[in-house]
Amino acid sequence: TILESSTHRAAVLANAMTFLEPPPMPFEPFDEMVTEPTKLLKSGTAQQFEDLATALNMRESTRSRLLLRAAPLDVDVLQAAARLGENQLAPLLHWLQAATNQRPGEDFLRHFSKLPPFVIRCLALPCTTTQRAALRCVLQLARCPALRLPLGEALPRLLELLEVEELRGTAAGALCNVACEATVRPKARVAVPVLLSALPSAGNEAEDLVAALGVLATDADAAWMESMVDPLLACLPREWTKQSQGEIGLTLEVLIDLVRASGPGGSVCFKMAQDARLASALALIFEHFSASQLAATAQSKVSKRPARPAPRESVALSSALKICVLLQDLPAFSVTFRKSRGLEALRGLQESLDLENPGYGGYGKKAPKFCQLRCEDPSCADCPPTAPAPRAKAPPTKQEIVQQLLKVLAV
């Protein structure tokens, strides 16, 4: 009786375990197809390419292993494209987009060097889904510096797709990476008016548009840079929202690049220094960060965990402090900043930073580092790497920068 009951229990348990098994993969062996896609590229269906693209997007380590194979992928990709035909290229491009979504290196170039003409041809196809997938492939491939020049042949089509509202953000991202090539950038600057006109209604695409503007501003002449200032200032939000916190940081970074490129006596600096929109946006950032930090500090007393600002809030704050340091010596900026209640917001920021780091006491203490000045600390993330000096001065903290700004701007 005991044996029968034990056998019965085992059978019941085995039957129950069948309901816990994962569903079967779309084809076997799935993992081998992900990391060794020869079979997929030679005989895979459109649905299999979509399934493999999803798997690659979920696992970064799998994408890295994909490039360890000896035979280059680009020849097989071109053969697969010829086999599938134009009407089924979107799934193949989705797989290619996932495969190229990794840091480019020697293996990256070895596997994808022959693909720029193919993805450029795909941009001309009439299907919007295929165009979007091809744009994302251009964006990923252009992360590799050696592929930017051949991808520059896509510039005329990228400029056309910027006019298509549903593709504008993706096209701007692709243009941003392609224009990092110095020989392509001057021709790409014809896109600046389109990007600037699209900014006010860009929504979630604003980050891609602003990033493209930042690249196109590199090495631009004074007239180009000055023409970009007003539209960028018009995009600065008047109130803080979750959507605006990313946009405002990127917009300020582009304005910072313009100030640095034009020089301390350039017309861009004077134009920005006397603009109330910039001063109001800076005050908004300081006020929001102060309120956010006070709320986080109060919450940390309950949860017993240290208060930490959101990453995007920190980026926006760093950008705001940078531009204040760049403009602090211009009398027009001091006047405009005070009229926009910037000093009160800066004092509130000082109090919140003191709460964040109550043990702060100057150099050598444990406080988050922030460097706008060209320091000699090789560990400073905000400065280019340099050889360590014998007595390298530590970069100033945010608190020290705020103290400096209060002294200069209050006069």
Short mmCIF file of N, CA and C in Angstrom, two decimals, residues 106-218:
data_model
loop_
_atom_site.label_atom_id
_atom_site.label_comp_id
_atom_site.label_asym_id
_atom_site.label_seq_id
_atom_site.Cartn_x
_atom_site.Cartn_y
_atom_site.Cartn_z
N GLU A 106 37.08 45.93 -33.29
CA GLU A 106 37.65 45.30 -34.49
C GLU A 106 36.70 44.24 -35.05
N ASP A 107 36.10 43.43 -34.18
CA ASP A 107 35.17 42.41 -34.66
C ASP A 107 33.94 43.04 -35.28
N PHE A 108 33.49 44.16 -34.73
CA PHE A 108 32.33 44.85 -35.28
C PHE A 108 32.59 45.25 -36.73
N LEU A 109 33.73 45.86 -36.98
CA LEU A 109 34.07 46.28 -38.34
C LEU A 109 34.24 45.09 -39.27
N ARG A 110 34.82 44.01 -38.77
CA ARG A 110 35.03 42.83 -39.60
C ARG A 110 33.72 42.21 -40.05
N HIS A 111 32.71 42.26 -39.21
CA HIS A 111 31.44 41.62 -39.52
C HIS A 111 30.49 42.50 -40.33
N PHE A 112 30.63 43.83 -40.24
CA PHE A 112 29.61 44.69 -40.83
C PHE A 112 30.15 45.71 -41.84
N SER A 113 31.39 45.58 -42.27
CA SER A 113 32.01 46.60 -43.13
C SER A 113 31.36 46.69 -44.51
N LYS A 114 30.72 45.63 -45.00
CA LYS A 114 30.14 45.63 -46.34
C LYS A 114 28.66 46.01 -46.37
N LEU A 115 28.11 46.40 -45.22
CA LEU A 115 26.67 46.62 -45.14
C LEU A 115 26.19 48.05 -45.40
N PRO A 116 27.04 49.10 -45.31
CA PRO A 116 26.51 50.46 -45.56
C PRO A 116 25.74 50.62 -46.86
N PRO A 117 26.24 50.14 -48.03
CA PRO A 117 25.43 50.32 -49.25
C PRO A 117 24.06 49.64 -49.18
N PHE A 118 24.00 48.50 -48.48
CA PHE A 118 22.73 47.77 -48.36
C PHE A 118 21.71 48.56 -47.55
N VAL A 119 22.12 49.06 -46.37
CA VAL A 119 21.15 49.79 -45.54
C VAL A 119 20.77 51.12 -46.19
N ILE A 120 21.68 51.71 -46.96
CA ILE A 120 21.35 52.95 -47.66
C ILE A 120 20.28 52.68 -48.72
N ARG A 121 20.39 51.55 -49.42
CA ARG A 121 19.36 51.20 -50.40
C ARG A 121 18.02 50.96 -49.73
N CYS A 122 18.05 50.39 -48.53
CA CYS A 122 16.79 50.14 -47.81
C CYS A 122 16.08 51.43 -47.42
N LEU A 123 16.83 52.52 -47.24
CA LEU A 123 16.20 53.80 -46.90
C LEU A 123 15.30 54.31 -48.02
N ALA A 124 15.57 53.85 -49.24
CA ALA A 124 14.79 54.32 -50.39
C ALA A 124 13.55 53.49 -50.65
N LEU A 125 13.36 52.39 -49.91
CA LEU A 125 12.19 51.55 -50.13
C LEU A 125 10.93 52.26 -49.63
N PRO A 126 9.77 51.98 -50.19
CA PRO A 126 8.56 52.73 -49.87
C PRO A 126 7.95 52.39 -48.51
N CYS A 127 8.29 51.25 -47.93
CA CYS A 127 7.67 50.80 -46.67
C CYS A 127 8.22 51.59 -45.49
N THR A 128 7.35 52.22 -44.70
CA THR A 128 7.79 53.01 -43.55
C THR A 128 8.47 52.14 -42.50
N THR A 129 7.96 50.93 -42.26
CA THR A 129 8.57 50.03 -41.29
C THR A 129 10.00 49.67 -41.69
N THR A 130 10.20 49.41 -42.95
CA THR A 130 11.55 49.11 -43.45
C THR A 130 12.45 50.33 -43.34
N GLN A 131 11.93 51.50 -43.64
CA GLN A 131 12.73 52.72 -43.54
C GLN A 131 13.17 52.97 -42.09
N ARG A 132 12.23 52.78 -41.15
CA ARG A 132 12.57 53.01 -39.75
C ARG A 132 13.64 52.02 -39.29
N ALA A 133 13.49 50.76 -39.68
CA ALA A 133 14.49 49.76 -39.30
C ALA A 133 15.84 50.06 -39.92
N ALA A 134 15.85 50.52 -41.18
CA ALA A 134 17.10 50.87 -41.84
C ALA A 134 17.76 52.08 -41.17
N LEU A 135 16.96 53.05 -40.76
CA LEU A 135 17.50 54.21 -40.05
C LEU A 135 18.18 53.79 -38.75
N ARG A 136 17.56 52.87 -38.04
CA ARG A 136 18.18 52.40 -36.79
C ARG A 136 19.47 51.64 -37.06
N CYS A 137 19.52 50.92 -38.17
CA CYS A 137 20.76 50.24 -38.54
C CYS A 137 21.85 51.26 -38.88
N VAL A 138 21.49 52.33 -39.59
CA VAL A 138 22.46 53.38 -39.87
C VAL A 138 22.98 53.98 -38.57
N LEU A 139 22.07 54.23 -37.64
CA LEU A 139 22.45 54.79 -36.34
C LEU A 139 23.45 53.89 -35.63
N GLN A 140 23.17 52.58 -35.61
CA GLN A 140 24.06 51.64 -34.91
C GLN A 140 25.39 51.50 -35.63
N LEU A 141 25.36 51.36 -36.95
CA LEU A 141 26.60 51.17 -37.70
C LEU A 141 27.49 52.41 -37.62
N ALA A 142 26.88 53.60 -37.57
CA ALA A 142 27.65 54.84 -37.55
C ALA A 142 28.32 55.07 -36.20
N ARG A 143 28.08 54.22 -35.24
CA ARG A 143 28.86 54.30 -34.00
C ARG A 143 30.32 53.92 -34.24
N CYS A 144 30.57 53.18 -35.29
CA CYS A 144 31.93 52.77 -35.65
C CYS A 144 32.53 53.87 -36.52
N PRO A 145 33.60 54.54 -36.08
CA PRO A 145 34.16 55.66 -36.86
C PRO A 145 34.54 55.28 -38.29
N ALA A 146 35.00 54.04 -38.50
CA ALA A 146 35.43 53.64 -39.84
C ALA A 146 34.26 53.50 -40.81
N LEU A 147 33.03 53.37 -40.30
CA LEU A 147 31.87 53.20 -41.18
C LEU A 147 31.12 54.50 -41.44
N ARG A 148 31.51 55.59 -40.78
CA ARG A 148 30.77 56.85 -40.93
C ARG A 148 30.92 57.45 -42.32
N LEU A 149 32.12 57.38 -42.88
CA LEU A 149 32.33 57.97 -44.20
C LEU A 149 31.51 57.25 -45.27
N PRO A 150 31.53 55.90 -45.35
CA PRO A 150 30.66 55.26 -46.35
C PRO A 150 29.17 55.48 -46.07
N LEU A 151 28.78 55.61 -44.80
CA LEU A 151 27.39 55.89 -44.48
C LEU A 151 27.01 57.33 -44.81
N GLY A 152 28.02 58.18 -45.03
CA GLY A 152 27.74 59.55 -45.44
C GLY A 152 27.00 59.64 -46.77
N GLU A 153 27.07 58.57 -47.57
CA GLU A 153 26.33 58.54 -48.83
C GLU A 153 24.81 58.56 -48.59
N ALA A 154 24.41 58.25 -47.35
CA ALA A 154 22.97 58.26 -47.02
C ALA A 154 22.46 59.65 -46.69
N LEU A 155 23.36 60.66 -46.67
CA LEU A 155 22.97 61.99 -46.23
C LEU A 155 21.77 62.57 -47.00
N PRO A 156 21.74 62.53 -48.33
CA PRO A 156 20.56 63.09 -49.03
C PRO A 156 19.25 62.44 -48.61
N ARG A 157 19.27 61.12 -48.41
CA ARG A 157 18.04 60.44 -48.00
C ARG A 157 17.70 60.74 -46.54
N LEU A 158 18.70 60.89 -45.69
CA LEU A 158 18.44 61.26 -44.29
C LEU A 158 17.78 62.62 -44.21
N LEU A 159 18.23 63.55 -45.04
CA LEU A 159 17.63 64.88 -45.05
C LEU A 159 16.17 64.83 -45.51
N GLU A 160 15.88 63.95 -46.45
CA GLU A 160 14.50 63.79 -46.90
C GLU A 160 13.62 63.19 -45.80
N LEU A 161 14.15 62.19 -45.10
CA LEU A 161 13.36 61.53 -44.06
C LEU A 161 13.16 62.40 -42.83
N LEU A 162 13.99 63.42 -42.64
CA LEU A 162 13.76 64.38 -41.55
C LEU A 162 12.45 65.13 -41.74
N GLU A 163 11.98 65.21 -42.98
CA GLU A 163 10.73 65.90 -43.26
C GLU A 163 9.51 65.03 -42.97
N VAL A 164 9.73 63.73 -42.77
CA VAL A 164 8.63 62.80 -42.47
C VAL A 164 8.44 62.78 -40.95
N GLU A 165 7.30 63.24 -40.50
CA GLU A 165 7.08 63.44 -39.06
C GLU A 165 7.27 62.16 -38.26
N GLU A 166 6.76 61.03 -38.73
CA GLU A 166 6.84 59.81 -37.94
C GLU A 166 8.24 59.20 -37.94
N LEU A 167 9.12 59.66 -38.81
CA LEU A 167 10.49 59.14 -38.86
C LEU A 167 11.52 60.18 -38.42
N ARG A 168 11.07 61.35 -38.03
CA ARG A 168 11.99 62.46 -37.78
C ARG A 168 12.97 62.16 -36.66
N GLY A 169 12.50 61.61 -35.54
CA GLY A 169 13.40 61.34 -34.43
C GLY A 169 14.46 60.32 -34.77
N THR A 170 14.06 59.23 -35.42
CA THR A 170 15.01 58.19 -35.80
C THR A 170 16.00 58.71 -36.84
N ALA A 171 15.51 59.50 -37.80
CA ALA A 171 16.39 60.08 -38.80
C ALA A 171 17.39 61.05 -38.17
N ALA A 172 16.94 61.80 -37.16
CA ALA A 172 17.85 62.73 -36.47
C ALA A 172 18.94 61.97 -35.72
N GLY A 173 18.56 60.84 -35.10
CA GLY A 173 19.57 60.03 -34.41
C GLY A 173 20.60 59.47 -35.37
N ALA A 174 20.15 58.99 -36.54
CA ALA A 174 21.08 58.49 -37.55
C ALA A 174 21.97 59.60 -38.07
N LEU A 175 21.37 60.77 -38.33
CA LEU A 175 22.14 61.91 -38.82
C LEU A 175 23.18 62.34 -37.79
N CYS A 176 22.82 62.29 -36.54
CA CYS A 176 23.74 62.68 -35.45
C CYS A 176 25.02 61.85 -35.51
N ASN A 177 24.88 60.53 -35.63
CA ASN A 177 26.06 59.67 -35.64
C ASN A 177 26.85 59.78 -36.93
N VAL A 178 26.15 59.88 -38.06
CA VAL A 178 26.85 60.00 -39.34
C VAL A 178 27.62 61.32 -39.40
N ALA A 179 27.03 62.40 -38.87
CA ALA A 179 27.67 63.72 -38.92
C ALA A 179 28.85 63.85 -37.98
N CYS A 180 29.12 62.84 -37.17
CA CYS A 180 30.34 62.86 -36.37
C CYS A 180 31.58 62.77 -37.25
N GLU A 181 31.42 62.34 -38.49
CA GLU A 181 32.50 62.36 -39.46
C GLU A 181 32.71 63.79 -39.95
N ALA A 182 33.93 64.30 -39.76
CA ALA A 182 34.20 65.72 -40.04
C ALA A 182 33.94 66.10 -41.49
N THR A 183 34.17 65.19 -42.42
CA THR A 183 33.97 65.52 -43.83
C THR A 183 32.50 65.53 -44.22
N VAL A 184 31.66 64.89 -43.44
CA VAL A 184 30.22 64.85 -43.72
C VAL A 184 29.50 66.02 -43.07
N ARG A 185 30.02 66.50 -41.96
CA ARG A 185 29.31 67.49 -41.14
C ARG A 185 28.96 68.78 -41.89
N PRO A 186 29.88 69.39 -42.66
CA PRO A 186 29.49 70.64 -43.33
C PRO A 186 28.29 70.48 -44.26
N LYS A 187 28.21 69.37 -44.98
CA LYS A 187 27.06 69.14 -45.86
C LYS A 187 25.79 68.88 -45.07
N ALA A 188 25.94 68.30 -43.88
CA ALA A 188 24.77 67.96 -43.06
C ALA A 188 24.15 69.17 -42.39
N ARG A 189 24.85 70.29 -42.36
CA ARG A 189 24.34 71.47 -41.65
C ARG A 189 23.10 72.06 -42.31
N VAL A 190 22.79 71.65 -43.53
CA VAL A 190 21.55 72.14 -44.15
C VAL A 190 20.34 71.62 -43.39
N ALA A 191 20.54 70.62 -42.51
CA ALA A 191 19.43 70.09 -41.72
C ALA A 191 19.11 70.93 -40.50
N VAL A 192 19.96 71.90 -40.16
CA VAL A 192 19.76 72.69 -38.94
C VAL A 192 18.42 73.41 -38.92
N PRO A 193 18.00 74.11 -39.98
CA PRO A 193 16.69 74.77 -39.94
C PRO A 193 15.53 73.80 -39.72
N VAL A 194 15.62 72.62 -40.32
CA VAL A 194 14.55 71.62 -40.15
C VAL A 194 14.50 71.15 -38.70
N LEU A 195 15.67 70.88 -38.13
CA LEU A 195 15.72 70.41 -36.74
C LEU A 195 15.22 71.49 -35.78
N LEU A 196 15.62 72.72 -36.02
CA LEU A 196 15.20 73.81 -35.13
C LEU A 196 13.70 74.06 -35.21
N SER A 197 13.15 73.99 -36.42
CA SER A 197 11.71 74.22 -36.57
C SER A 197 10.89 73.10 -35.96
N ALA A 198 11.46 71.90 -35.88
CA ALA A 198 10.73 70.75 -35.33
C ALA A 198 10.83 70.67 -33.81
N LEU A 199 11.75 71.40 -33.21
CA LEU A 199 11.97 71.27 -31.76
C LEU A 199 10.74 71.59 -30.91
N PRO A 200 10.02 72.69 -31.16
CA PRO A 200 8.91 73.03 -30.26
C PRO A 200 7.85 71.94 -30.13
N SER A 201 7.64 71.15 -31.18
CA SER A 201 6.61 70.11 -31.13
C SER A 201 7.20 68.71 -31.16
N ALA A 202 8.46 68.58 -30.78
CA ALA A 202 9.15 67.29 -30.93
C ALA A 202 8.69 66.25 -29.93
N GLY A 203 8.34 66.65 -28.73
CA GLY A 203 7.91 65.68 -27.71
C GLY A 203 9.03 64.73 -27.33
N ASN A 204 8.75 63.43 -27.40
CA ASN A 204 9.75 62.43 -27.00
C ASN A 204 10.95 62.38 -27.94
N GLU A 205 10.83 62.98 -29.12
CA GLU A 205 11.93 62.96 -30.08
C GLU A 205 12.91 64.11 -29.86
N ALA A 206 12.63 64.98 -28.90
CA ALA A 206 13.46 66.17 -28.71
C ALA A 206 14.91 65.81 -28.42
N GLU A 207 15.14 64.73 -27.68
CA GLU A 207 16.51 64.37 -27.33
C GLU A 207 17.33 64.07 -28.58
N ASP A 208 16.76 63.34 -29.53
CA ASP A 208 17.48 63.02 -30.76
C ASP A 208 17.75 64.27 -31.58
N LEU A 209 16.78 65.17 -31.64
CA LEU A 209 16.95 66.40 -32.41
C LEU A 209 18.03 67.28 -31.79
N VAL A 210 18.01 67.42 -30.48
CA VAL A 210 18.99 68.26 -29.80
C VAL A 210 20.39 67.65 -29.92
N ALA A 211 20.48 66.33 -29.81
CA ALA A 211 21.79 65.68 -29.96
C ALA A 211 22.36 65.92 -31.36
N ALA A 212 21.50 65.85 -32.38
CA ALA A 212 21.97 66.12 -33.74
C ALA A 212 22.43 67.57 -33.88
N LEU A 213 21.71 68.50 -33.27
CA LEU A 213 22.12 69.90 -33.32
C LEU A 213 23.46 70.10 -32.63
N GLY A 214 23.69 69.38 -31.54
CA GLY A 214 24.97 69.50 -30.85
C GLY A 214 26.14 69.06 -31.72
N VAL A 215 25.96 67.98 -32.47
CA VAL A 215 27.02 67.51 -33.37
C VAL A 215 27.22 68.51 -34.52
N LEU A 216 26.12 69.00 -35.10
CA LEU A 216 26.22 69.91 -36.23
C LEU A 216 26.81 71.27 -35.83
N ALA A 217 26.73 71.61 -34.54
CA ALA A 217 27.31 72.88 -34.08
C ALA A 217 28.82 72.81 -33.98
N THR A 218 29.38 71.61 -33.97
CA THR A 218 30.83 71.46 -33.86
C THR A 218 31.52 72.08 -35.07
#
